[in-house]
Tab-separated table of C-alpha atoms in Angstrom:
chain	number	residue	atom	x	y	z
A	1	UNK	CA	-4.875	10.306	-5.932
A	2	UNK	CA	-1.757	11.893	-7.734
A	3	UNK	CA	-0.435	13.900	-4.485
A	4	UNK	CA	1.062	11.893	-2.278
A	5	UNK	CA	0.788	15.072	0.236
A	6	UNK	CA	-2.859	13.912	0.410
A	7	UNK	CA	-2.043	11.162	2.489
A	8	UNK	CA	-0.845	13.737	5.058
A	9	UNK	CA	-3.820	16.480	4.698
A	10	UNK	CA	-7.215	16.115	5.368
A	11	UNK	CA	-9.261	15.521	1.925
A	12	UNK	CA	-12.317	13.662	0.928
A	13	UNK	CA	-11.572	10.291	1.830
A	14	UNK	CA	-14.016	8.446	0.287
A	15	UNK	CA	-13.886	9.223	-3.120
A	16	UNK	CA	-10.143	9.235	-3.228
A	17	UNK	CA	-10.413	5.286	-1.778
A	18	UNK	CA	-13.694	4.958	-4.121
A	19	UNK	CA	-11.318	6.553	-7.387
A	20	UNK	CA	-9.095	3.770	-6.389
A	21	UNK	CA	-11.032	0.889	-6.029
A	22	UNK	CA	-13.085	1.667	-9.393
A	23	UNK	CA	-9.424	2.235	-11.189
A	24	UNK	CA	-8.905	-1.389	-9.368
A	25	UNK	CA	-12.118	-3.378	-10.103
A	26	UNK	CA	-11.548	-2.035	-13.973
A	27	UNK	CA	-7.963	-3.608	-13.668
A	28	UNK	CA	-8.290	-6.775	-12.082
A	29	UNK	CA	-12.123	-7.571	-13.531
A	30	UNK	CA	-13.578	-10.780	-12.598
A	31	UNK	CA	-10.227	-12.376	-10.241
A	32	UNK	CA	-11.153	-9.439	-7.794
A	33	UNK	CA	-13.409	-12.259	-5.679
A	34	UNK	CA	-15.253	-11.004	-2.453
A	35	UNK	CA	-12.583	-11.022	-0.055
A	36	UNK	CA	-9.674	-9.718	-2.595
A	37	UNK	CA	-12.477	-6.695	-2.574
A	38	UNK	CA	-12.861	-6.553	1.267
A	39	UNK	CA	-9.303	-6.574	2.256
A	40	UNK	CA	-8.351	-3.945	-0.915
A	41	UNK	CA	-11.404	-1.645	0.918
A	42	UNK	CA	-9.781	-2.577	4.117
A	43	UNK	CA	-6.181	-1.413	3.098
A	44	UNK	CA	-8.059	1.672	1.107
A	45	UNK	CA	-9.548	3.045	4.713
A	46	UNK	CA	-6.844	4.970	5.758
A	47	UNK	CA	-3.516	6.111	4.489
A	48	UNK	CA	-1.482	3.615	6.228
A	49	UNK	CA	-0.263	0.644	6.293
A	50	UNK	CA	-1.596	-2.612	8.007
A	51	UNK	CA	-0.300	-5.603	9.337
A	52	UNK	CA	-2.093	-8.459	7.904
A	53	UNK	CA	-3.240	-9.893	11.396
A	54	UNK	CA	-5.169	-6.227	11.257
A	55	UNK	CA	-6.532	-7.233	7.871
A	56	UNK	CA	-7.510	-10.321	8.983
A	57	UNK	CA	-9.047	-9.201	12.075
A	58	UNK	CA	-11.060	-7.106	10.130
A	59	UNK	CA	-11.439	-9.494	7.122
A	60	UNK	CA	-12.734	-11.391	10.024
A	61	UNK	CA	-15.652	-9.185	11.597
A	62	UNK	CA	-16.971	-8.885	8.091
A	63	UNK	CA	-17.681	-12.767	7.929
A	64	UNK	CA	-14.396	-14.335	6.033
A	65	UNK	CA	-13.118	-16.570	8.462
A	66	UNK	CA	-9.998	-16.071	11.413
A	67	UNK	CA	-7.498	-18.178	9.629
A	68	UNK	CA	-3.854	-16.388	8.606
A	69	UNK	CA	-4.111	-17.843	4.982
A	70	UNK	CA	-7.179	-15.868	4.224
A	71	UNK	CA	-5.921	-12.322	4.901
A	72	UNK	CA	-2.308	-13.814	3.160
A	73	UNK	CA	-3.481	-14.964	0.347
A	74	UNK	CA	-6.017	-11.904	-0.278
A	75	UNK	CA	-2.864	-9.618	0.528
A	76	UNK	CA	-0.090	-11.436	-1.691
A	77	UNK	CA	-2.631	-11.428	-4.365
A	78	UNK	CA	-3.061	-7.511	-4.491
A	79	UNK	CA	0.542	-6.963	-4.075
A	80	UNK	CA	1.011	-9.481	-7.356
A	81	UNK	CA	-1.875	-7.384	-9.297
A	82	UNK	CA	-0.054	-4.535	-8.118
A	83	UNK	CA	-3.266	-3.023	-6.137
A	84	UNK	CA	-1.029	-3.309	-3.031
A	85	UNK	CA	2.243	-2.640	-1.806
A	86	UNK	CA	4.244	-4.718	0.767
A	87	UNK	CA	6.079	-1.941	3.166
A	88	UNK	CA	8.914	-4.030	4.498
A	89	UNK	CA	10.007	-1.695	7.544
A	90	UNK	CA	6.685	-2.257	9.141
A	91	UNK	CA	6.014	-5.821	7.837
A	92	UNK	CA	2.885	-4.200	6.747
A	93	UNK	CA	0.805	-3.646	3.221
A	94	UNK	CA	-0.520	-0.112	1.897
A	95	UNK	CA	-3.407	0.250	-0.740
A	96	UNK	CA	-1.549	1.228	-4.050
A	97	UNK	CA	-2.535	4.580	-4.988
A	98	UNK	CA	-1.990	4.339	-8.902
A	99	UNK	CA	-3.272	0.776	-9.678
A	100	UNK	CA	-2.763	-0.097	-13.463
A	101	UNK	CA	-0.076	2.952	-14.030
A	102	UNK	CA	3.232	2.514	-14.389
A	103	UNK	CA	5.580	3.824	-11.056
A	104	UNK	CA	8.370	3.300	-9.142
A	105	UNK	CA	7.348	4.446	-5.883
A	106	UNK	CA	8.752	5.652	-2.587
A	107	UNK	CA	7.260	5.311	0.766
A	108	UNK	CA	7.147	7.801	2.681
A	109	UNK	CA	6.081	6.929	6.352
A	110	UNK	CA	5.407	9.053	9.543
A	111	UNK	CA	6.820	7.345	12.812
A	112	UNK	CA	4.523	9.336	14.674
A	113	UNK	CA	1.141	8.552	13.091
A	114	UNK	CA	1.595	5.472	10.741
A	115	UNK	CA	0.375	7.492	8.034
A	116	UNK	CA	1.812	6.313	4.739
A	117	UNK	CA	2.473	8.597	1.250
A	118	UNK	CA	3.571	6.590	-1.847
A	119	UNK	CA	5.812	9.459	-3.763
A	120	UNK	CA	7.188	9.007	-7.025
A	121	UNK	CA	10.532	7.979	-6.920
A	122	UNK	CA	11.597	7.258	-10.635
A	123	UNK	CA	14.849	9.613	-10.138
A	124	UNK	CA	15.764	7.430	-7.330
A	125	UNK	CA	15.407	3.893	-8.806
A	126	UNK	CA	17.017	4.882	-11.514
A	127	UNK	CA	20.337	6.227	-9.758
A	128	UNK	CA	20.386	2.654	-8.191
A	129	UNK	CA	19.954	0.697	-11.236
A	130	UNK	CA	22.758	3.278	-12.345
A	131	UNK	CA	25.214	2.386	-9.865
A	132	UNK	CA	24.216	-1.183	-9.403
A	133	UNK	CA	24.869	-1.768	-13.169
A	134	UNK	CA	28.308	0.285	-13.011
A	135	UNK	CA	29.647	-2.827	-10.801
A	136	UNK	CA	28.104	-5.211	-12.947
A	137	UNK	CA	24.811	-5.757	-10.104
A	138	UNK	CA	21.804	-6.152	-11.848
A	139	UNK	CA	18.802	-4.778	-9.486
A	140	UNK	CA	15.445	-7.072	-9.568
A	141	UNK	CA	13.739	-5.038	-7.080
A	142	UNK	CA	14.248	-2.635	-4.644
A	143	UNK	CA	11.865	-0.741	-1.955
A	144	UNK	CA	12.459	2.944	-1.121
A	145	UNK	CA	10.951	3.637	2.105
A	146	UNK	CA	11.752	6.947	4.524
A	147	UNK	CA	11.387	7.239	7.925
A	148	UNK	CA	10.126	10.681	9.443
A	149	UNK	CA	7.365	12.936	10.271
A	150	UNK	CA	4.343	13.814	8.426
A	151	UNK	CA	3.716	17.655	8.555
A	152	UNK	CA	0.772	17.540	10.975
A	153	UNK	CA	3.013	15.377	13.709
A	154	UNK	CA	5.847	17.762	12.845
A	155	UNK	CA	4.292	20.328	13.980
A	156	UNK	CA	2.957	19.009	16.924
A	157	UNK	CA	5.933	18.316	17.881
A	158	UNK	CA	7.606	21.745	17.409
């Protein structure tokens, strides 16, 4: 998925989470074990982000065991791999949308819904590193993430 307006419109689902997991098996070969697989499917089922007691619950039903370390370890693996990201406003993860290519994304989250667009946000990351550097602050990472409406819950609410 290129358009990160996708996340907000309604598409074919299933091949845009089946592009991704194919562009993520091809990636992370062999290391991707069973449950890695489950909870990237899990994260890829919608375009939002999940808590990982959600992931777990659902890593769960599908036979892999109720403990927190499972879904954890699953999830801090694909954020390593970078098949994942970590959304720190909602203490939640989100299926990466361009496994294997290089980006520097923004989030872009609707309060409303939950629905979550990862936008490209090179421009931005590199005014920080800009202005971080002009002090003599050396960035080692940083997480864009906006707050708002997505344009179906915008209008609803107009």
């Amino acid at each position: 998925m290129t358009d990160p307006a996708l996340a907000f419109e309604a598409h074919d689902h299933r091949a845009c989470a089946g592009d991704v997991l194919t562009r993520a098996e091809a990636i992370s070969g062999a290391r991707l074990t069973p449950v890695r697989r489950r909870t990237l499917e899990i994260l890829l089922e919608s375009h939002r982000a999940m808590g990982a007691y959600e992931v777990l619950e659902k890593l769960a039903d599908a036979g892999f065991g109720n403990q927190p370390p499972v879904a954890y370890r699953a999830l801090d693996y694909l954020v390593d791999q970078g098949l994942a990201h970590r959304i720190r406003r909602l203490n939640a993860f989100a299926a990466c949308m361009h496994p294997g290519e290089a980006h520097s994304p923004a989030f872009l989250i609707c309060k409303s819904c939950a629905a979550v667009a990862e936008a490209p946000a090179a421009a931005i990351h590199a005014a920080l590193g800009k202005a971080a550097a002009d002090i003599g602050f050396t960035v080692e990472r940083a997480n864009v993430e906006a707050l708002g409406l997505c344009p179906a819950c915008a209008e609803a609410e107009s």
